[in-house]
Coordinates of C-alpha atoms in Angstrom, one line a residue:
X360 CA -18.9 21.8 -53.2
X361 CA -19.8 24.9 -51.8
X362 CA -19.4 27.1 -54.4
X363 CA -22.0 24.6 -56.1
X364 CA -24.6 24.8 -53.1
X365 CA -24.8 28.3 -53.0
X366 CA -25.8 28.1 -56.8
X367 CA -27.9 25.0 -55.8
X368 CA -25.4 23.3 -58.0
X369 CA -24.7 23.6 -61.6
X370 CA -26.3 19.9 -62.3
X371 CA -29.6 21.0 -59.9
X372 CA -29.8 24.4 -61.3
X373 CA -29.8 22.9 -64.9
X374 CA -32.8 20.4 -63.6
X375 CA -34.7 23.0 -62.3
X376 CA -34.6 25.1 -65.4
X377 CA -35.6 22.0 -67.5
X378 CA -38.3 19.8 -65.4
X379 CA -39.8 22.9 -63.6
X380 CA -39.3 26.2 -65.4
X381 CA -42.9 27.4 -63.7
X382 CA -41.9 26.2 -60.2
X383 CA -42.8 23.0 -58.2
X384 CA -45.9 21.2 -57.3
X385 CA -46.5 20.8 -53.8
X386 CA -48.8 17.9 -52.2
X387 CA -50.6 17.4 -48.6
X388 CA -48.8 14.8 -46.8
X389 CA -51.4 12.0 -46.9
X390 CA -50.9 12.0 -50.7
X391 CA -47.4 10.9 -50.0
X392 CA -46.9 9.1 -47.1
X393 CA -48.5 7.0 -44.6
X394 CA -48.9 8.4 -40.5
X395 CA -48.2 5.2 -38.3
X396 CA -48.2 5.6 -34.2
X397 CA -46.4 3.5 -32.1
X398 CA -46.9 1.0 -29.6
X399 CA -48.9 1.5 -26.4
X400 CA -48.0 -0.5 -23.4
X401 CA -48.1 -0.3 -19.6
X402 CA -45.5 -0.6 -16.9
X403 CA -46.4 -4.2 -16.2
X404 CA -45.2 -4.9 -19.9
X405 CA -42.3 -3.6 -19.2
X406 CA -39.5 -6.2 -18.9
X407 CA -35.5 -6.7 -19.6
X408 CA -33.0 -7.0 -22.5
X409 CA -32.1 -10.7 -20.7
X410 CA -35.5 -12.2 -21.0
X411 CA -36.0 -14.3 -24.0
X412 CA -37.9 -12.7 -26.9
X413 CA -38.6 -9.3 -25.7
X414 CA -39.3 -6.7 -27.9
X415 CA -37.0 -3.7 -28.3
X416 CA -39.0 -0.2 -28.2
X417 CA -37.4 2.6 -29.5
X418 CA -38.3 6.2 -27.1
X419 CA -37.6 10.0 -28.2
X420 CA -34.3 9.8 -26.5
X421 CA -33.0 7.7 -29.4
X422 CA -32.9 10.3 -31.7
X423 CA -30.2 12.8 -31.1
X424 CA -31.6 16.0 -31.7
X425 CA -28.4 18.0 -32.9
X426 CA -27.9 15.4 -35.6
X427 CA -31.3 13.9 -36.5
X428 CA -29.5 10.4 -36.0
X429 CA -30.9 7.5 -34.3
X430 CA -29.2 5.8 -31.5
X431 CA -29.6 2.3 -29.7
X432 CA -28.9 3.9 -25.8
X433 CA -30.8 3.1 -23.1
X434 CA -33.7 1.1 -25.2
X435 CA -36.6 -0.3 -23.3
X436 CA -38.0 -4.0 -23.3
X437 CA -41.4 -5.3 -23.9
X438 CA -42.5 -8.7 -23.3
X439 CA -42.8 -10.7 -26.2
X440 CA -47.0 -11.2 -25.5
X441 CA -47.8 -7.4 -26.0
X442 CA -49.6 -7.4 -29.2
X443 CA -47.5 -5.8 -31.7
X444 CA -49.0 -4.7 -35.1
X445 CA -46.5 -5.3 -37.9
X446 CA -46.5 -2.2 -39.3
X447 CA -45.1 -0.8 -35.6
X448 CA -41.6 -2.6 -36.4
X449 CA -39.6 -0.5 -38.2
X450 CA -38.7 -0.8 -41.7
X451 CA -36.0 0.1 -44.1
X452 CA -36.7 3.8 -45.5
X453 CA -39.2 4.8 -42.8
X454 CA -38.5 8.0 -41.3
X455 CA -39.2 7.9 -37.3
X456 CA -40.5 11.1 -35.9
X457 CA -40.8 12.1 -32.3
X458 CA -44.9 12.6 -31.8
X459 CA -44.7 13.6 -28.5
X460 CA -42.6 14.9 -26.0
X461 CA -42.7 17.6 -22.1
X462 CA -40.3 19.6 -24.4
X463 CA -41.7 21.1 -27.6
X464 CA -38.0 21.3 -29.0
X465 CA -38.5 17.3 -29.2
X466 CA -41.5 17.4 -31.0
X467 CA -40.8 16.3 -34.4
X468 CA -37.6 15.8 -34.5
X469 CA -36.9 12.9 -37.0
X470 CA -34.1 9.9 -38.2
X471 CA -33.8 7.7 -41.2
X472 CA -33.9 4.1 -40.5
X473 CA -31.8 2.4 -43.4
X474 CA -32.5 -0.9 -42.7
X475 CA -35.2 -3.2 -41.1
X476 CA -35.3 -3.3 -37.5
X477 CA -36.2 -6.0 -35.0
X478 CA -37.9 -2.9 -32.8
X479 CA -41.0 -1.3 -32.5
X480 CA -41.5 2.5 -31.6
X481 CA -43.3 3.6 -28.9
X482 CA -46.7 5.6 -28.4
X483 CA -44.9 8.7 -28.2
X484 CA -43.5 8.1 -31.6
X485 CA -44.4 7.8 -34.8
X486 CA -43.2 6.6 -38.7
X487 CA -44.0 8.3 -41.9
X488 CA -44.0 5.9 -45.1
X489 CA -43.8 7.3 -48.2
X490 CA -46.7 5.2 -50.5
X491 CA -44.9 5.5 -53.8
X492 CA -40.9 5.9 -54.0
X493 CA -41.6 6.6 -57.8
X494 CA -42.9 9.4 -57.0
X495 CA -41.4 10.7 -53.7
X496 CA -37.9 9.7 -53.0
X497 CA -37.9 8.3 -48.8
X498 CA -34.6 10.0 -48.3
X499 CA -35.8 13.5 -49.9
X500 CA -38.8 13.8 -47.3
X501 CA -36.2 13.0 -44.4
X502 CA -34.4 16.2 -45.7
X503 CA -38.0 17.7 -46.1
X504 CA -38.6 16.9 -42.2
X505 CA -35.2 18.3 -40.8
X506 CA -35.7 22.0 -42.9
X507 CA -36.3 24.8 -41.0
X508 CA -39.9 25.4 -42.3
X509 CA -40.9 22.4 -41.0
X510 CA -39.8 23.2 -37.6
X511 CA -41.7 26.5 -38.2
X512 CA -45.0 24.8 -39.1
X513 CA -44.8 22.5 -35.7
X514 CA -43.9 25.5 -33.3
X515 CA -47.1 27.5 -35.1
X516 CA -49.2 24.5 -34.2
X517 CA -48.2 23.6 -31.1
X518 CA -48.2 27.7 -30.0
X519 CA -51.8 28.2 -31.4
X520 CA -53.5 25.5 -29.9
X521 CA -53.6 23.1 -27.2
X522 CA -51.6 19.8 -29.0
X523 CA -48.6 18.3 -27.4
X524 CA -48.4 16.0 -30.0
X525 CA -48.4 15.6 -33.5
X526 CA -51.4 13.8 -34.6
X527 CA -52.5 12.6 -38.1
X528 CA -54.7 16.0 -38.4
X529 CA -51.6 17.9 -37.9
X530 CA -49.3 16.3 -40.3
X531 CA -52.1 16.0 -43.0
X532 CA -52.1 19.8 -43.0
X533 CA -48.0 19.8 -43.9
X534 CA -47.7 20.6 -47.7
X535 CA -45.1 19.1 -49.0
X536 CA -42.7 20.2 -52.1
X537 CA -42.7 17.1 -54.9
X538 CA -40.2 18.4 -58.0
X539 CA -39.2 15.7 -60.5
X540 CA -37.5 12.9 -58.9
X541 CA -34.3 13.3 -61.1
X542 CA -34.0 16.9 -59.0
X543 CA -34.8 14.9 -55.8
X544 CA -32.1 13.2 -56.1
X545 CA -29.6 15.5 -56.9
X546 CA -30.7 17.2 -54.0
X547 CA -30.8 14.0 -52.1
X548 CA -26.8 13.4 -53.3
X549 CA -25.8 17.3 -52.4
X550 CA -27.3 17.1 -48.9
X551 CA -26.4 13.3 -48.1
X552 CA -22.7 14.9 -48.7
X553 CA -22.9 17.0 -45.5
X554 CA -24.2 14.1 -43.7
X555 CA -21.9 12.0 -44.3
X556 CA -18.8 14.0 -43.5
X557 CA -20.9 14.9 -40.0
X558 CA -20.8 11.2 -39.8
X559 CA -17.4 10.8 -40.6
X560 CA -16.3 13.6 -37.8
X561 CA -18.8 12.3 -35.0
X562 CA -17.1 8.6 -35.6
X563 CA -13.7 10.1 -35.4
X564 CA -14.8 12.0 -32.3
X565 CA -16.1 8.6 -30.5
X566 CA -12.3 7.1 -31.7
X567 CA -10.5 9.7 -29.9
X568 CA -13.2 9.8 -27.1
X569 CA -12.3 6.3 -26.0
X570 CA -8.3 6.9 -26.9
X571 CA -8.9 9.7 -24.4
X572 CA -10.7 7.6 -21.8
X573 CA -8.0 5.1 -21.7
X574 CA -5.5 6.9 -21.2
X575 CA -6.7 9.5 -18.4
X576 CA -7.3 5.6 -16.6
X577 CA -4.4 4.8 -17.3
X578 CA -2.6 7.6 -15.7
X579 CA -4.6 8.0 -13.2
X580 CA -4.5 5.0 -11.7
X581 CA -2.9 3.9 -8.5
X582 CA -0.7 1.8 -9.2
X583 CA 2.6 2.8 -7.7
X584 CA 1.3 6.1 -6.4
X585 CA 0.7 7.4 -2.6
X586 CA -2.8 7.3 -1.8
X587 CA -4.0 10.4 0.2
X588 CA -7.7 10.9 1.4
X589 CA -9.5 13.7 -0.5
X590 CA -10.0 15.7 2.5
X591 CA -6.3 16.0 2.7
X592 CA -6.2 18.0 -0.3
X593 CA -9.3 20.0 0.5
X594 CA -8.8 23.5 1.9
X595 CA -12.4 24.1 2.0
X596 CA -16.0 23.1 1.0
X597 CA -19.6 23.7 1.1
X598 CA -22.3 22.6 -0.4
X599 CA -24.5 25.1 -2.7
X600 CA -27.8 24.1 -1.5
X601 CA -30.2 26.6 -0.7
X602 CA -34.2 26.6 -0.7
X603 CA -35.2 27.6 -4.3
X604 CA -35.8 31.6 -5.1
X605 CA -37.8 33.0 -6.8
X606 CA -36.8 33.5 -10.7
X607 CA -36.2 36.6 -12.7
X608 CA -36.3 36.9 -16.5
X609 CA -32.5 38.8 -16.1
X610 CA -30.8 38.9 -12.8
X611 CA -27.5 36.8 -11.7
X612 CA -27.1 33.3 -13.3
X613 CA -28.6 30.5 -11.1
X614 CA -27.3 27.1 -11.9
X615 CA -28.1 23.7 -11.5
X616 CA -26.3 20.4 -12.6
X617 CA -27.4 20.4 -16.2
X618 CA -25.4 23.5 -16.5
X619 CA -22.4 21.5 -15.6
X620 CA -20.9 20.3 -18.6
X621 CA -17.5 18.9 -19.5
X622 CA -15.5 20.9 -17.2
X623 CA -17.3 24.3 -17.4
X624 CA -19.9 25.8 -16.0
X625 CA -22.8 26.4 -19.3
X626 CA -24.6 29.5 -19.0
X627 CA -26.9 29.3 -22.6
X628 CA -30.1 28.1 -20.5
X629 CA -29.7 29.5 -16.7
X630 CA -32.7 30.5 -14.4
X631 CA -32.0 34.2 -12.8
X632 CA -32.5 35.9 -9.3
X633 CA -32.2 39.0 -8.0
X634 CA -29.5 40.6 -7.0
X635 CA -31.2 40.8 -3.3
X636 CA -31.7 36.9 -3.3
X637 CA -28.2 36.2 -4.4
X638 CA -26.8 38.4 -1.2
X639 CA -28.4 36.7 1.1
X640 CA -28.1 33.4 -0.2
X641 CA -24.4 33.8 -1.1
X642 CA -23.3 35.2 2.4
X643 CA -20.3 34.3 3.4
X644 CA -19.9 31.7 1.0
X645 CA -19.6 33.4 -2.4
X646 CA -18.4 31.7 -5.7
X647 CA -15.0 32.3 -6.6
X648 CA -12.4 32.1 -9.7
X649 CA -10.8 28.3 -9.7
X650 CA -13.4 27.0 -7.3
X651 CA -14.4 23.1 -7.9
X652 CA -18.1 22.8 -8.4
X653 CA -19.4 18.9 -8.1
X654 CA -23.1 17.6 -8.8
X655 CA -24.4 15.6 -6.5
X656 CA -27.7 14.8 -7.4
X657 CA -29.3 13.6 -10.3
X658 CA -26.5 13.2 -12.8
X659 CA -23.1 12.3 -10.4
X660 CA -19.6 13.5 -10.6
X661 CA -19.8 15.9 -13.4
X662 CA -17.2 18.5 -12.4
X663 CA -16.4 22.2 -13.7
X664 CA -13.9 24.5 -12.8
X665 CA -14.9 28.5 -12.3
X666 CA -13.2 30.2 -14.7
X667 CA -13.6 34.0 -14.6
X668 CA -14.9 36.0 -11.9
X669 CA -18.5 36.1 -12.5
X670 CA -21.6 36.5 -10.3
X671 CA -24.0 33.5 -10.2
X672 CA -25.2 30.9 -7.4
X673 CA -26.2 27.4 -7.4
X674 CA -28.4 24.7 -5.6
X675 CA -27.7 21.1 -5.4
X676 CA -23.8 21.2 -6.0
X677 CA -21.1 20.6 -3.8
X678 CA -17.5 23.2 -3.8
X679 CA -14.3 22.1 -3.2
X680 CA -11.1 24.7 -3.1
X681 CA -8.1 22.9 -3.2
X682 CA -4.4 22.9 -1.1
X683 CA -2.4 23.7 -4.6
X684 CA 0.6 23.6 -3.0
X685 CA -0.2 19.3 -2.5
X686 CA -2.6 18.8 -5.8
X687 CA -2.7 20.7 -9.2
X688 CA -6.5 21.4 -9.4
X689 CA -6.7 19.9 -13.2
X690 CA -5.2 16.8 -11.9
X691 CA -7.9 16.7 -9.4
X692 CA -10.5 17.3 -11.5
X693 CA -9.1 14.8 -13.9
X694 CA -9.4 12.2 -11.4
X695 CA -13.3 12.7 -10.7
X696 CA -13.9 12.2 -14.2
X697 CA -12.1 8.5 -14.2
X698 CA -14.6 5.8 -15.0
X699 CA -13.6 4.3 -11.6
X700 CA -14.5 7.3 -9.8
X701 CA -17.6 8.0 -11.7
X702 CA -18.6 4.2 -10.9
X703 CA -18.0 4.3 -6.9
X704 CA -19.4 7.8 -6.5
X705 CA -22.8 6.6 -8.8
X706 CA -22.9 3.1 -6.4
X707 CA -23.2 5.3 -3.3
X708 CA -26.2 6.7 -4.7
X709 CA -29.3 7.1 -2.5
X710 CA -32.2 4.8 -4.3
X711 CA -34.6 8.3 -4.0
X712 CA -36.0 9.4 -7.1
X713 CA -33.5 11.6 -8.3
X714 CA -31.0 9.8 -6.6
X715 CA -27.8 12.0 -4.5
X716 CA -24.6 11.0 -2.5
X717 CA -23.6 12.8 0.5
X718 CA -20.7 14.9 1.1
X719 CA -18.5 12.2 2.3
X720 CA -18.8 10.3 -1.1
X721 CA -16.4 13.2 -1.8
X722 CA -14.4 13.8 1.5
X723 CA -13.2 10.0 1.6
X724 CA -12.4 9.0 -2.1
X725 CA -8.9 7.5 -2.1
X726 CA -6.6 10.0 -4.3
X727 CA -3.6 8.5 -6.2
X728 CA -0.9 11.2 -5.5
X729 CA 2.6 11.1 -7.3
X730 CA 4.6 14.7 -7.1
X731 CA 3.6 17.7 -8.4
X732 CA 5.6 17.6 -11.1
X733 CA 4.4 14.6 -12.5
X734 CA 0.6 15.6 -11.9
X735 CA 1.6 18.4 -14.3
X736 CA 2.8 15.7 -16.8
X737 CA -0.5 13.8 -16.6
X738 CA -2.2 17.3 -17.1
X739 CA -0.6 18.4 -20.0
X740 CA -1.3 15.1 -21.8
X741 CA -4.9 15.0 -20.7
X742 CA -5.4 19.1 -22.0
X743 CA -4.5 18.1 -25.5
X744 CA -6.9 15.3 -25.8
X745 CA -9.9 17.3 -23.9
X746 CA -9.4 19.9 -26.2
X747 CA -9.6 17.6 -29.3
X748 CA -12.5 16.3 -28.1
X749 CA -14.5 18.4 -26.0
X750 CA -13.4 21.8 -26.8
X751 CA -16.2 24.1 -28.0
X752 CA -13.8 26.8 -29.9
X753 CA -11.6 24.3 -31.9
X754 CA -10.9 20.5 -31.8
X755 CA -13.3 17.7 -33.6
X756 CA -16.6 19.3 -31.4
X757 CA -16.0 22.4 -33.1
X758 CA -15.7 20.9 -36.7
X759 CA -18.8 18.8 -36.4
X760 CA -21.1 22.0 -35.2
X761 CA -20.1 24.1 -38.4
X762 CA -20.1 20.9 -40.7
X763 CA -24.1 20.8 -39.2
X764 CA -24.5 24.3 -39.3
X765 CA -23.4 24.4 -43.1
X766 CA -25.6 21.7 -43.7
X767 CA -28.7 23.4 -42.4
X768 CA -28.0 26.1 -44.2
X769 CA -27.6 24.8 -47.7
X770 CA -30.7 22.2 -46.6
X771 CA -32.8 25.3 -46.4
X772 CA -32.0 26.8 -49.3
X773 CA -32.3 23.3 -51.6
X774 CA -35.6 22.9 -50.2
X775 CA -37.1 26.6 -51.0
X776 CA -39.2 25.7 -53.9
X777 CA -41.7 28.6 -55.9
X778 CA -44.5 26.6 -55.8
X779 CA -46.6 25.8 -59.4
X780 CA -49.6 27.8 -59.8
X781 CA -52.5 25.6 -60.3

């Protein structure tokens, strides 16, 4: 298969040389396809999944950005008297496309809806309809809408004027490349390929995942163990909370909680200070290889262990250093991520805005304890299914980012028509 998509395929390279010898005809979006916004509504329509009729509305956050793949988390209700135009349900072959978003990486992002849906997409989104499948193929301008140059047309407009959104005037601009519909589809079969082994790797991720989360439960639990008090196993701690700097371009890494991710600290999209700022805020109680580093506010519980011994500073995270000698410190952390944990630390939530617990939410939680020895058993078990599933070097995580990155690759390159003189 690959040795076909670099040649665009021996099949697709044939129909090319047949159907479109001169190169390919391209068309302005509103020739092919219908722009339909979604539903506007206020926060007194809001309502919940229990009451009887509402209306499912599908938000941005139900596209997956890394995957252009549509997901039913976290839907919001409307009540079943908001007037609803019919065309605002979605429909089998429609492509849904983000039409607004605070972060321009969202902004036209898309998914393929395969079959009808009892939902309705909100004012923030949008569907494309293509008028005249015997002419444009629904699934080839889903491809269309994840290329590259697409994402290069929306960042020009968005950089070049004042739009946060993508209105009719902007997609109407897009030109679009139409070749014969028998290449379309070859095309169509070449790129669905990719997506469906993605699929098939992202399914057997979510297997594993919940294999994974049933067993770290199930050894974790306390059943039969000594319970010890955290604060028993806690040599010291403090929290990493100081009043915001200011930010450099390049300095020392300054994390917050969305730079805590699955057991290490993520330093792709970190804020800077100076190296002046990070004395004086770091006195006495510096970061150091091993340390335990908690968020507690906003997203709870998530927990990563320092690994090397690098320079940065935090705000709004709690650190732990642990007695080793009474608790091996992956055992520990493996016991903050339990979905029992997770759940009492998230109910002592304070109901602010961003919502944070305290530093005794951490001190006091009741720590099943068995021997050392046996905390390494439950370790070694645990490694072997976090690296199959979370582990960014090898394991399933791995797989699925170079199936996606092969696919964007040989998506660009299907997609890159000469274009027909007229």
């Amino acid at each position: 298969m690959n040795r076909q998509a670099e040649s665009k395929g021996a099949r697709l390279d044939a129909l090319l040389l047949e159907l479109c010898p001169n190169g390919v005809e391209y068309k302005s979006f509103l020739e092919i396809g219908d722009y339909i916004r979604g539903l506007s509504y206020g926060k007194d329509d809001e309502t919940t999944a229990d009451i009887k009729n509402a209306i499912p509305v599908i938000r941005a956050n139900n596209i997956t950005l890394e995957s252009n793949m549509l997901n039913l988390d976290e839907l919001k209700y409307v009540r079943a008297s908001v007037k609803v135009k019919n065309s605002q349900y979605l429909k089998a072959n429609d492509i849904l496309i983000c039409a607004g978003s605070g972060s321009t990486n969202h902004i036209g992002k898309v998914a393929f809806i395969e079959n009808d849906l009892p939902c309705v997409f909100g004012a923030f989104m949008a569907t494309i309809r293509v008028k005249n499948a015997d002419d444009v193929l629904p699934r080839f301008l889903f491809h269309v809408f994840t290329s590259q140059r697409f994402r290069k047309y929306i960042r020009e407009k968005i950089d070049s004027s004042t739009i946060n959104n993508l209105n009719a005037r902007v997609i109407s601009q897009y030109k679009i490349p139409v070749p014969p519909l028998e290449v379309q589809e070859e095309i169509v079969r070449i790129l669905d390929r990719w997506t469906e082994l993605e699929a098939e790797l992202v399914a057997e991720l979510d297997a594993r995942t919940t294999q994974y989360e049933y067993y770290r439960d199930s050894l974790l639990s306390p059943d039969g163990k000594p319970i010890v008090n955290a604060c028993e196993l806690i040599s010291e701690s403090f929290w990493l909370m100081p009043a915001t700097p200011k930010y450099r371009e390049t300095g020392i890494p300054y994390i917050t909680s969305k730079n805590i991710i699955n057991g290490h600290v993520d330093f792709t999209n970190v804020k800077y200070i100076s190296e002046a700022d990070y004395n004086h805020v770091s006195s006495n109680r510096s970061i150091q290889r091993d340390d335990l580093l908690i968020t507690m506010i906003g997203t709870i519980g998530e927990a990563a262990f320092v690994e090397e011994d690098t320079m940065f500073y935090g705000q709004n995270i709690y650190l732990v250093r642990l007695d080793e000698e009474r608790v091996n410190r992956k055992y520990f952390y493996y016991y903050l991520t339990s979905r029992s944990v997770k759940h009492e630390l998230n109910s002592k939530k304070n109901p602010s805005n961003q919502g944070y617990i305290k530093a005794g939410a951490i001190l006091n939680l009741k720590v099943p304890l068995p021997t050392i020895d046996e905390q390494c058993r439950v370790v070694s078990l645990l490694d072997r299914f976090d690296k199959l599933c979370f582990g960014i070097s090898e394991g399933l995580p791995a797989e699925i980012e170079a199936r996606r990155r092969q696919y964007k690759y040989y998506r660009d390159r299907l997609l890159t028509f000469e274009e027909m003189a007229s």
